[in-house]
Amino acid sequence: MTDRVFINAVDIDGTPLSLTVRDGRILAIGAQPPALGEAEVTDLRGHLVLPGFVDGHIHLDKSFVGDRWHPHQPAATLRERLAIEKRELAAAPPMEGRADALIAQAAAFGTVAMRSHVDVDATTGLANLHAVMAAREKWRGIVDIQLVAFPQAGVMSCPGTADLLEAAVREGADVVGGIDPSTLDGDAEGQLDRVFGIADRLGAKIDIHLHEPDMPGIEQLARIAARTKALGLAGRVAVSHAYALGDVEPRAVDEVARRLADAGVAIMTNAPGDRAFPPVLRLRDAGVAVFAGNDNIQDTWWPYGNGDMLQRAMLIGYRSGFYTDAELRVALDMASHAGAAVLGLDGYGLRVGNEATFVALPAPNGAAAVAAAPAPRFLFRKGEPQGEASAFTAGGATRPA
C-alpha cells in the first residue's frame, strides 16, 4: 500500500510537524518525515493538527437537533422540567433520527468519541436506550459511543428503575448512572448501594450526575470516593457536574480532592453558564482527572449548543479565567486526552502505532485554537481525507518523501 506523508503542519505547541501513515496507522511523527522512497504527499499548509475530540458527557436522546426549533419553556422545579421534557420528546421526530443528526453534527466538528447518557426509568423502560443503540450502530468504526444508563427520574424514588439499570447494562450500556442521591432520591445510601452494586457485579463503569450544592454535595463526593476505593474501582468512576466544588471554600475543595484523587474518581464539567462549577486547575493540581463534555444540546433543558468540543473548551477556558497558553492547553486536554482516558479509549492520540485519525484546523498552536475556536475543520480518518479535507489532496503528487 502507498504510504501517505502529511507535511507542513504544526503541533499543539506550534512546532513543525509531519505525519507518515501506513495502512491507516501512524508510522512516524516528527518535524521531518523519514526517507520512504515513494509516498503520497499531502501539504497541510500550516494547519494545526490535533487528535479527534472526545465529548465526555452528552445526551443523544434529548436533543432536538435534526428537528424544528423548540422555544425554551421555563420550569419552576426539576419534576416540572421532567414533565415538559417527556411531553416535548413525545411530539418530536423519532429519537434514533435525532440522535443520528447530533452525532453527525459533532463528528463534522471533529469529535471521534463520546459518552452519552440515556434516560432509563420505569415509564420509558429501555426504549431510549434501544433507539440510541441503533443510532450508535450506524457510526460504529467512525465515532466511538459509550452509553450510560441514566436514571433521570431517580433510582430509589422511581420504583422499578434500579432493576432497569441492571437490565440496561446487560443489554449493552457500558456505564451505570446515578443522580443526586440525597436531594432527588432522598436515599443516598440506597442509591449508591444499587449503582455500585450493579457496576461491581457486571463490570460496568459509573458516572453519577451530582448537582447537590455546598457541603452536602462535598459530603456526597466523599461517599462516592469511599465506595470507589473500597471496591477497587479506581479509574472507573466519574462524577458529572459536581457543582458543590465551585460553592465551597478552597480548604474544603482540597480535602475532598485528595480523597477523589486517592480513589481514582474523575470529575466532568461543561462550565455551565449560570452556575458555579469545579475549579479545574486546583483539582488537577491535586491529581484529580478532570474532563469535559457538552452536556445538553438544544433540548428542553436549554437552547444552546452545537456539539463542537473545541468551542466547549473555549467556554471552559473563558469561564475559568484561563489566559496563558499553558492554561488554554488544559482546556484542550479536557476535550481530548483527559476524556479519552476516562472513557478508556485504546490507541487514542497522535502517537506512532495509533490510528491516523486527526483534525486539521487553521490555528498556529493549540492555545490559539482554544481561544478562537475556528470553525473550519478538516478531518482525516485512518489517513484518508473526509469531506472537505479532500481539498488538501486535490492535485497532490506521489514523489520521494
Short mmCIF file of C-alpha atoms in Angstrom, two decimals:
data_model
loop_
_atom_site.label_atom_id
_atom_site.label_comp_id
_atom_site.label_asym_id
_atom_site.label_seq_id
_atom_site.Cartn_x
_atom_site.Cartn_y
_atom_site.Cartn_z
CA MET A 1 0.00 0.00 0.00
CA THR A 2 1.29 3.51 -0.84
CA ASP A 3 2.48 5.43 2.19
CA ARG A 4 0.96 8.84 2.82
CA VAL A 5 3.03 11.68 4.27
CA PHE A 6 1.48 14.81 5.73
CA ILE A 7 3.84 17.78 5.71
CA ASN A 8 3.82 21.47 6.61
CA ALA A 9 1.65 21.08 9.72
CA VAL A 10 2.18 22.29 13.29
CA ASP A 11 1.58 20.54 16.60
CA ILE A 12 -0.08 21.77 19.80
CA ASP A 13 2.97 23.87 20.67
CA GLY A 14 3.27 25.35 17.18
CA THR A 15 6.28 23.19 16.33
CA PRO A 16 6.63 21.99 12.69
CA LEU A 17 5.09 18.56 12.28
CA SER A 18 4.94 15.80 9.72
CA LEU A 19 2.99 12.55 9.91
CA THR A 20 3.79 9.40 7.98
CA VAL A 21 0.93 6.94 7.62
CA ARG A 22 0.93 3.33 6.50
CA ASP A 23 -2.14 1.09 6.42
CA GLY A 24 -4.15 3.73 8.26
CA ARG A 25 -1.76 3.99 11.21
CA ILE A 26 0.93 6.45 12.18
CA LEU A 27 4.30 5.11 11.09
CA ALA A 28 6.38 8.13 12.07
CA ILE A 29 5.81 11.55 13.59
CA GLY A 30 8.24 14.45 13.88
CA ALA A 31 9.47 17.69 12.39
CA GLN A 32 10.60 15.95 9.18
CA PRO A 33 9.33 12.75 7.54
CA PRO A 34 11.67 9.77 7.21
CA ALA A 35 13.03 8.72 3.83
CA LEU A 36 10.49 6.21 2.48
CA GLY A 37 11.03 6.11 -1.25
CA GLU A 38 7.76 6.87 -2.99
CA ALA A 39 4.88 8.22 -0.92
CA GLU A 40 1.76 10.27 -1.50
CA VAL A 41 2.44 13.72 -0.04
CA THR A 42 -0.28 15.91 1.45
CA ASP A 43 0.60 19.52 2.23
CA LEU A 44 -1.43 20.68 5.26
CA ARG A 45 -0.49 24.30 4.53
CA GLY A 46 0.50 25.29 8.04
CA HIS A 47 -2.65 23.93 9.74
CA LEU A 48 -2.64 22.77 13.35
CA VAL A 49 -3.07 19.01 13.74
CA LEU A 50 -4.91 17.64 16.79
CA PRO A 51 -6.28 14.25 17.71
CA GLY A 52 -10.06 13.99 17.31
CA PHE A 53 -12.11 15.49 20.14
CA VAL A 54 -13.78 13.48 22.92
CA ASP A 55 -17.16 14.55 24.30
CA GLY A 56 -17.25 13.11 27.80
CA HIS A 57 -20.89 13.96 28.51
CA ILE A 58 -23.73 14.36 26.03
CA HIS A 59 -27.44 13.42 25.90
CA LEU A 60 -28.19 11.99 22.46
CA ASP A 61 -31.74 11.02 23.44
CA LYS A 62 -32.84 14.52 24.47
CA SER A 63 -31.63 16.80 21.66
CA PHE A 64 -33.86 18.42 19.05
CA VAL A 65 -31.01 18.68 16.54
CA GLY A 66 -32.48 17.42 13.27
CA ASP A 67 -35.93 18.74 14.25
CA ARG A 68 -37.55 22.18 14.16
CA TRP A 69 -36.55 24.88 16.63
CA HIS A 70 -38.17 24.33 20.04
CA PRO A 71 -38.52 27.56 22.09
CA HIS A 72 -37.35 27.09 25.68
CA GLN A 73 -40.09 26.62 28.29
CA PRO A 74 -39.24 27.77 31.85
CA ALA A 75 -39.89 25.39 34.75
CA ALA A 76 -40.03 26.08 38.49
CA THR A 77 -38.93 22.63 39.68
CA LEU A 78 -36.97 19.62 38.45
CA ARG A 79 -40.11 17.48 38.32
CA GLU A 80 -41.82 20.15 36.19
CA ARG A 81 -38.79 20.18 33.86
CA LEU A 82 -39.01 16.39 33.50
CA ALA A 83 -42.72 16.63 32.65
CA ILE A 84 -42.02 19.24 29.95
CA GLU A 85 -39.26 17.08 28.54
CA LYS A 86 -41.43 13.97 28.27
CA ARG A 87 -44.21 15.95 26.58
CA GLU A 88 -41.89 17.63 24.06
CA LEU A 89 -39.98 14.46 23.22
CA ALA A 90 -43.23 12.54 22.69
CA ALA A 91 -44.17 15.04 19.97
CA ALA A 92 -40.72 15.14 18.37
CA PRO A 93 -39.49 13.02 15.44
CA PRO A 94 -38.19 9.53 16.29
CA MET A 95 -35.26 9.52 18.71
CA GLU A 96 -32.98 7.42 16.52
CA GLY A 97 -33.04 10.02 13.76
CA ARG A 98 -32.43 12.93 16.13
CA ALA A 99 -29.55 11.09 17.78
CA ASP A 100 -28.09 10.32 14.37
CA ALA A 101 -28.31 14.00 13.37
CA LEU A 102 -26.48 15.12 16.52
CA ILE A 103 -23.76 12.51 16.11
CA ALA A 104 -23.25 13.65 12.51
CA GLN A 105 -23.01 17.28 13.59
CA ALA A 106 -20.50 16.51 16.35
CA ALA A 107 -18.44 14.33 14.00
CA ALA A 108 -18.26 17.17 11.48
CA PHE A 109 -16.62 19.31 14.18
CA GLY A 110 -14.02 16.59 14.72
CA THR A 111 -15.46 14.51 17.58
CA VAL A 112 -14.32 10.90 17.37
CA ALA A 113 -15.67 9.58 20.68
CA MET A 114 -18.41 10.44 23.16
CA ARG A 115 -20.13 9.25 26.31
CA SER A 116 -23.90 9.62 26.02
CA HIS A 117 -26.23 9.47 29.00
CA VAL A 118 -29.56 7.89 28.04
CA ASP A 119 -32.68 8.08 30.20
CA VAL A 120 -33.74 4.80 31.78
CA ASP A 121 -36.75 4.82 34.10
CA ALA A 122 -39.95 2.97 34.89
CA THR A 123 -42.02 4.92 32.35
CA THR A 124 -39.67 4.77 29.35
CA GLY A 125 -38.15 1.39 30.15
CA LEU A 126 -35.27 0.67 27.77
CA ALA A 127 -36.87 2.30 24.72
CA ASN A 128 -34.50 5.28 24.72
CA LEU A 129 -31.50 3.01 25.14
CA HIS A 130 -32.53 0.85 22.19
CA ALA A 131 -33.08 3.91 19.98
CA VAL A 132 -29.66 5.38 20.77
CA MET A 133 -28.03 1.97 20.38
CA ALA A 134 -29.47 1.79 16.86
CA ALA A 135 -28.03 5.22 16.06
CA ARG A 136 -24.70 4.17 17.57
CA GLU A 137 -24.54 1.17 15.29
CA LYS A 138 -24.62 3.40 12.20
CA TRP A 139 -21.48 5.17 13.43
CA ARG A 140 -19.54 2.12 14.53
CA GLY A 141 -15.92 2.45 13.44
CA ILE A 142 -16.34 6.20 12.91
CA VAL A 143 -17.40 7.61 16.28
CA ASP A 144 -16.81 5.55 19.42
CA ILE A 145 -20.00 5.95 21.51
CA GLN A 146 -20.14 4.82 25.13
CA LEU A 147 -23.63 4.65 26.66
CA VAL A 148 -24.68 5.43 30.24
CA ALA A 149 -27.92 4.05 31.67
CA PHE A 150 -29.05 7.31 33.29
CA PRO A 151 -31.83 7.33 35.94
CA GLN A 152 -33.02 10.89 35.27
CA ALA A 153 -36.10 10.44 37.48
CA GLY A 154 -34.19 8.87 40.37
CA VAL A 155 -33.31 5.34 41.42
CA MET A 156 -34.96 4.74 44.78
CA SER A 157 -37.74 7.31 44.30
CA CYS A 158 -38.79 5.82 40.95
CA PRO A 159 -39.85 2.21 41.63
CA GLY A 160 -38.52 -0.32 39.16
CA THR A 161 -35.70 1.87 37.85
CA ALA A 162 -32.93 0.07 39.74
CA ASP A 163 -33.80 -3.21 38.03
CA LEU A 164 -33.96 -1.46 34.67
CA LEU A 165 -30.46 -0.03 35.19
CA GLU A 166 -29.14 -3.56 35.59
CA ALA A 167 -31.10 -4.72 32.55
CA ALA A 168 -29.67 -1.82 30.53
CA VAL A 169 -26.11 -2.83 31.35
CA ARG A 170 -26.86 -6.42 30.43
CA GLU A 171 -28.26 -5.23 27.08
CA GLY A 172 -25.27 -3.13 26.12
CA ALA A 173 -24.94 0.02 28.24
CA ASP A 174 -21.30 0.48 29.20
CA VAL A 175 -21.84 2.66 32.27
CA VAL A 176 -24.40 2.75 35.08
CA GLY A 177 -25.51 6.22 36.11
CA GLY A 178 -26.88 7.91 39.18
CA ILE A 179 -28.29 11.30 40.09
CA ASP A 180 -28.40 13.46 43.22
CA PRO A 181 -28.66 10.59 45.73
CA SER A 182 -29.91 12.83 48.55
CA THR A 183 -31.77 15.81 47.11
CA LEU A 184 -33.61 13.97 44.32
CA ASP A 185 -33.75 10.41 45.57
CA GLY A 186 -33.86 11.06 49.31
CA ASP A 187 -31.82 7.93 49.98
CA ALA A 188 -28.11 8.37 49.33
CA GLU A 189 -27.01 5.05 50.76
CA GLY A 190 -29.76 3.16 48.96
CA GLN A 191 -28.97 4.69 45.55
CA LEU A 192 -25.23 4.22 45.90
CA ASP A 193 -25.76 0.64 47.07
CA ARG A 194 -27.66 -0.13 43.88
CA VAL A 195 -25.44 1.78 41.46
CA PHE A 196 -22.14 0.47 42.84
CA GLY A 197 -23.61 -2.99 43.23
CA ILE A 198 -24.56 -3.20 39.54
CA ALA A 199 -21.16 -1.91 38.46
CA ASP A 200 -19.32 -4.33 40.71
CA ARG A 201 -21.35 -7.36 39.59
CA LEU A 202 -21.39 -6.62 35.87
CA GLY A 203 -18.05 -4.90 35.38
CA ALA A 204 -19.61 -1.61 34.29
CA LYS A 205 -18.24 1.88 34.85
CA ILE A 206 -20.09 4.51 36.90
CA ASP A 207 -20.98 8.12 36.06
CA ILE A 208 -23.15 9.99 38.58
CA HIS A 209 -24.83 13.34 37.92
CA LEU A 210 -24.28 15.44 41.04
CA HIS A 211 -25.96 18.83 41.23
CA GLU A 212 -26.21 18.88 45.05
CA PRO A 213 -24.76 22.19 46.33
CA ASP A 214 -22.38 23.32 49.06
CA MET A 215 -21.19 20.99 51.82
CA PRO A 216 -23.93 18.36 51.29
CA GLY A 217 -22.54 17.94 47.76
CA ILE A 218 -19.00 17.70 49.12
CA GLU A 219 -20.15 15.01 51.57
CA GLN A 220 -21.70 13.12 48.67
CA LEU A 221 -18.40 13.23 46.80
CA ALA A 222 -16.67 11.81 49.87
CA ARG A 223 -19.19 8.92 49.97
CA ILE A 224 -18.60 8.18 46.30
CA ALA A 225 -14.83 8.26 46.76
CA ALA A 226 -15.01 5.93 49.75
CA ARG A 227 -17.12 3.38 47.89
CA THR A 228 -14.89 3.58 44.82
CA LYS A 229 -11.81 2.88 46.90
CA ALA A 230 -13.45 0.07 48.88
CA LEU A 231 -14.48 -1.77 45.72
CA GLY A 232 -11.20 -1.18 43.88
CA LEU A 233 -12.90 0.77 41.08
CA ALA A 234 -10.18 3.37 40.58
CA GLY A 235 -10.35 4.86 37.10
CA ARG A 236 -13.87 3.51 36.53
CA VAL A 237 -15.95 6.11 38.37
CA ALA A 238 -16.78 9.66 37.30
CA VAL A 239 -18.95 12.38 38.80
CA SER A 240 -20.56 14.76 36.34
CA HIS A 241 -21.03 18.44 37.19
CA ALA A 242 -20.11 18.29 40.91
CA TYR A 243 -21.30 21.88 41.34
CA ALA A 244 -20.51 21.78 45.05
CA LEU A 245 -16.81 22.02 44.25
CA GLY A 246 -17.47 25.54 43.00
CA ASP A 247 -19.55 26.50 46.02
CA VAL A 248 -17.22 25.88 48.94
CA GLU A 249 -14.01 27.33 50.33
CA PRO A 250 -10.67 26.19 48.86
CA ARG A 251 -9.81 24.22 52.01
CA ALA A 252 -12.93 22.07 51.59
CA VAL A 253 -12.11 21.57 47.90
CA ASP A 254 -8.57 20.48 48.73
CA GLU A 255 -9.71 17.99 51.34
CA VAL A 256 -12.21 16.20 49.12
CA ALA A 257 -9.89 16.49 46.10
CA ARG A 258 -7.33 14.38 47.96
CA ARG A 259 -9.98 11.73 48.52
CA LEU A 260 -11.10 11.81 44.90
CA ALA A 261 -7.54 11.53 43.62
CA ASP A 262 -6.70 8.73 46.03
CA ALA A 263 -9.81 6.78 44.99
CA GLY A 264 -9.36 7.45 41.26
CA VAL A 265 -12.67 9.31 40.77
CA ALA A 266 -12.82 11.69 37.78
CA ILE A 267 -14.82 14.93 37.51
CA MET A 268 -16.65 16.12 34.38
CA THR A 269 -17.56 19.76 33.83
CA ASN A 270 -19.07 21.69 30.95
CA ALA A 271 -18.68 25.08 32.70
CA PRO A 272 -22.44 25.81 32.69
CA GLY A 273 -23.39 29.42 32.12
CA ASP A 274 -25.45 30.13 35.23
CA ARG A 275 -23.76 28.04 37.92
CA ALA A 276 -20.55 27.78 39.90
CA PHE A 277 -18.52 24.79 38.74
CA PRO A 278 -15.41 22.86 39.78
CA PRO A 279 -12.07 24.72 39.92
CA VAL A 280 -10.30 22.84 37.16
CA LEU A 281 -6.68 23.74 37.87
CA ARG A 282 -6.98 23.22 41.63
CA LEU A 283 -8.42 19.73 41.12
CA ARG A 284 -5.80 18.79 38.52
CA ASP A 285 -3.02 20.00 40.80
CA ALA A 286 -4.39 17.65 43.44
CA GLY A 287 -4.23 14.72 40.98
CA VAL A 288 -7.92 14.54 40.04
CA ALA A 289 -8.73 13.67 36.42
CA VAL A 290 -10.96 16.47 35.06
CA PHE A 291 -12.58 16.11 31.65
CA ALA A 292 -15.19 17.93 29.57
CA GLY A 293 -18.45 17.38 27.73
CA ASN A 294 -21.13 19.44 26.03
CA ASP A 295 -23.98 18.09 28.19
CA ASN A 296 -27.40 19.09 26.83
CA ILE A 297 -27.59 20.40 23.27
CA GLN A 298 -30.69 22.27 22.03
CA ASP A 299 -33.23 20.41 24.13
CA THR A 300 -35.81 21.20 26.81
CA TRP A 301 -33.10 21.94 29.37
CA TRP A 302 -31.52 24.79 27.42
CA PRO A 303 -31.46 26.06 23.82
CA TYR A 304 -27.66 26.30 23.48
CA GLY A 305 -25.04 24.07 21.92
CA ASN A 306 -23.92 22.63 18.62
CA GLY A 307 -21.76 19.63 19.54
CA ASP A 308 -18.42 21.40 18.99
CA MET A 309 -15.94 20.30 21.68
CA LEU A 310 -13.37 22.93 20.70
CA GLN A 311 -15.99 25.59 21.37
CA ARG A 312 -16.71 23.86 24.69
CA ALA A 313 -13.01 24.01 25.55
CA MET A 314 -13.11 27.74 24.79
CA LEU A 315 -16.12 28.22 27.09
CA ILE A 316 -14.40 26.29 29.89
CA GLY A 317 -11.31 28.43 29.48
CA TYR A 318 -13.35 31.64 29.33
CA ARG A 319 -15.35 30.88 32.48
CA SER A 320 -12.27 29.59 34.31
CA GLY A 321 -10.23 32.70 33.55
CA PHE A 322 -7.64 30.79 31.55
CA TYR A 323 -5.33 33.29 29.83
CA THR A 324 -1.90 31.72 29.49
CA ASP A 325 -1.03 29.22 26.78
CA ALA A 326 -0.49 26.55 29.43
CA GLU A 327 -3.97 27.12 30.87
CA LEU A 328 -5.62 27.12 27.44
CA ARG A 329 -3.91 23.81 26.69
CA VAL A 330 -5.51 22.41 29.85
CA ALA A 331 -8.94 23.19 28.39
CA LEU A 332 -7.91 21.47 25.17
CA ASP A 333 -6.68 18.44 27.10
CA MET A 334 -10.06 18.20 28.86
CA ALA A 335 -11.75 17.93 25.43
CA SER A 336 -9.33 15.32 24.15
CA HIS A 337 -6.80 13.24 26.10
CA ALA A 338 -8.44 13.56 29.53
CA GLY A 339 -11.81 12.42 28.17
CA ALA A 340 -10.18 9.59 26.23
CA ALA A 341 -8.53 8.34 29.42
CA VAL A 342 -11.81 8.36 31.38
CA LEU A 343 -13.64 6.56 28.57
CA GLY A 344 -10.78 4.06 28.36
CA LEU A 345 -10.12 4.56 24.65
CA ASP A 346 -7.33 2.38 23.28
CA GLY A 347 -4.90 3.80 20.75
CA TYR A 348 -6.02 7.39 21.11
CA GLY A 349 -3.77 10.30 20.20
CA LEU A 350 -1.01 11.27 17.82
CA ARG A 351 1.46 8.52 18.60
CA VAL A 352 3.35 6.01 16.48
CA GLY A 353 1.23 2.89 16.03
CA ASN A 354 -2.09 4.61 16.68
CA GLU A 355 -4.81 5.04 14.09
CA ALA A 356 -4.08 8.08 11.91
CA THR A 357 -7.30 9.90 12.73
CA PHE A 358 -6.86 13.61 13.33
CA VAL A 359 -8.28 17.09 12.81
CA ALA A 360 -6.53 19.89 10.92
CA LEU A 361 -7.61 23.47 11.56
CA PRO A 362 -6.34 26.99 10.85
CA ALA A 363 -4.51 27.94 14.05
CA PRO A 364 -0.84 28.46 14.91
CA ASN A 365 -0.99 26.25 18.03
CA GLY A 366 -3.36 24.58 20.49
CA ALA A 367 -3.77 27.59 22.78
CA ALA A 368 -4.78 29.80 19.86
CA ALA A 369 -7.27 27.15 18.72
CA VAL A 370 -9.00 27.17 22.11
CA ALA A 371 -9.07 30.96 22.32
CA ALA A 372 -10.65 31.41 18.87
CA ALA A 373 -12.36 28.04 18.23
CA PRO A 374 -12.01 28.47 14.45
CA ALA A 375 -14.93 27.00 12.55
CA PRO A 376 -13.12 25.29 9.63
CA ARG A 377 -12.32 21.66 10.48
CA PHE A 378 -10.70 19.12 8.23
CA LEU A 379 -10.93 15.51 9.37
CA PHE A 380 -8.64 12.69 8.29
CA ARG A 381 -9.65 9.18 9.28
CA LYS A 382 -7.08 6.39 9.06
CA GLY A 383 -5.03 8.76 6.94
CA GLU A 384 -7.81 9.36 4.43
CA PRO A 385 -9.45 12.77 3.94
CA GLN A 386 -13.09 13.07 4.92
CA GLY A 387 -15.41 15.52 3.15
CA GLU A 388 -13.85 18.95 2.67
CA ALA A 389 -10.45 17.65 3.77
CA SER A 390 -10.08 16.26 0.26
CA ALA A 391 -9.17 19.80 -0.80
CA PHE A 392 -5.72 19.21 0.71
CA THR A 393 -5.12 16.19 -1.53
CA ALA A 394 -6.50 17.64 -4.77
CA GLY A 395 -3.67 17.80 -7.25
CA GLY A 396 -1.32 16.14 -4.79
CA ALA A 397 1.67 14.19 -6.05
CA THR A 398 3.31 10.89 -5.36
CA ARG A 399 7.02 11.50 -5.06
CA PRO A 400 10.01 10.61 -2.94
CA ALA A 401 9.32 11.75 0.61
#
